[in-house]
Coordinates of C-alpha atoms in Angstrom, one line a residue:
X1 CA -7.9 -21.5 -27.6
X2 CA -9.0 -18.0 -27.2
X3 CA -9.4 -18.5 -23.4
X4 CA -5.7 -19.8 -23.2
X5 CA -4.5 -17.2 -25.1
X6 CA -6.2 -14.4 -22.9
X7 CA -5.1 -16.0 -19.7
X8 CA -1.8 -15.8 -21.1
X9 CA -1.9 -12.2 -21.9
X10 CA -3.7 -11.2 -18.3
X11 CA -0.8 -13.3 -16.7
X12 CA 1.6 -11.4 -18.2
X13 CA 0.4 -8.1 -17.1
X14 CA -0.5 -8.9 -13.7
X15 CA 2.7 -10.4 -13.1
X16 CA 5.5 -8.8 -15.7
X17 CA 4.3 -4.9 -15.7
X18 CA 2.3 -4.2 -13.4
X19 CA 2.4 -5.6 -9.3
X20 CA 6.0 -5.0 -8.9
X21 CA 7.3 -2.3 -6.0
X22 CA 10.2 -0.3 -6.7
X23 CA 13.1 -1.4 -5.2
X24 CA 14.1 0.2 -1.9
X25 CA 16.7 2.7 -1.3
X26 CA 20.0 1.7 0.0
X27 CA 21.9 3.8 2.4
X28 CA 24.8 4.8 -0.9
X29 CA 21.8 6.4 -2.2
X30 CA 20.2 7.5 0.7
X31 CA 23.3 9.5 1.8
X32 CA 23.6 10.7 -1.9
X33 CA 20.4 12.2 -1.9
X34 CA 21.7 13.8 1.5
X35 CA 24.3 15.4 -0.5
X36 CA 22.2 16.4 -3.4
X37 CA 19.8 18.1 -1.1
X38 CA 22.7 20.0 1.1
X39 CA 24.0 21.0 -2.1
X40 CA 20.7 22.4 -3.2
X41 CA 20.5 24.3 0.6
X42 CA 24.2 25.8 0.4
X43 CA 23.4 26.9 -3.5
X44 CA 20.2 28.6 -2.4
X45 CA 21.4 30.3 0.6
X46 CA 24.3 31.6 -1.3
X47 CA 21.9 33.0 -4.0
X48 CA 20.3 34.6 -1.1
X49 CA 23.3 36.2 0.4
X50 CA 24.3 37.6 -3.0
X51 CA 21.3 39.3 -3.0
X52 CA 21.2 41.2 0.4
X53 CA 24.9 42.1 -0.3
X54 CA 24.2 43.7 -3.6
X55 CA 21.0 45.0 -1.9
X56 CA 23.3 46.4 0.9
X57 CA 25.5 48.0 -1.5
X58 CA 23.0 49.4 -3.5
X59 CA 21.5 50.9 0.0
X60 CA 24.9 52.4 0.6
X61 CA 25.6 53.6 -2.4
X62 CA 22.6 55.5 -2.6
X63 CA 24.0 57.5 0.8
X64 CA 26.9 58.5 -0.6
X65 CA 25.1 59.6 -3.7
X66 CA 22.5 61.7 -0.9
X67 CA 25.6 63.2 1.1
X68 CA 27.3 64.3 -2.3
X69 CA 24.7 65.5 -4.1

């Protein structure tokens, strides 16, 4: 009985949790990722182009602080 009983449970989780691939993407998520990751890029590069305009400004600011001074 205890044999049965421990074939039963290996069964279980060799077939039920464990040996099973994840299912593939499709192209709805595939493109969706797409977007998520373009999204991500345009964010980032406008992060970036804040920054060197308030770096700019700073910069120029700092002349006209020279020239009046």
């Amino acid at each position: 009985m205890k044999t049965v009983y421990l074939s039963l449970v290996l069964s279980c989780l060799a077939f039920g949790c464990g040996g099973s691939k994840p299912e593939p993407q499709g192209p709805a998520e595939k493109a969706g990722e797409a977007v998520d990751d373009a999204a991500t890029d345009v964010k980032d590069e406008a992060k970036d182009a804040a920054e060197d305009t308030g770096d700019a400004a700073e910069k120029a600011g700092d002349k006209v602080e020279e020239k009046t001074d």
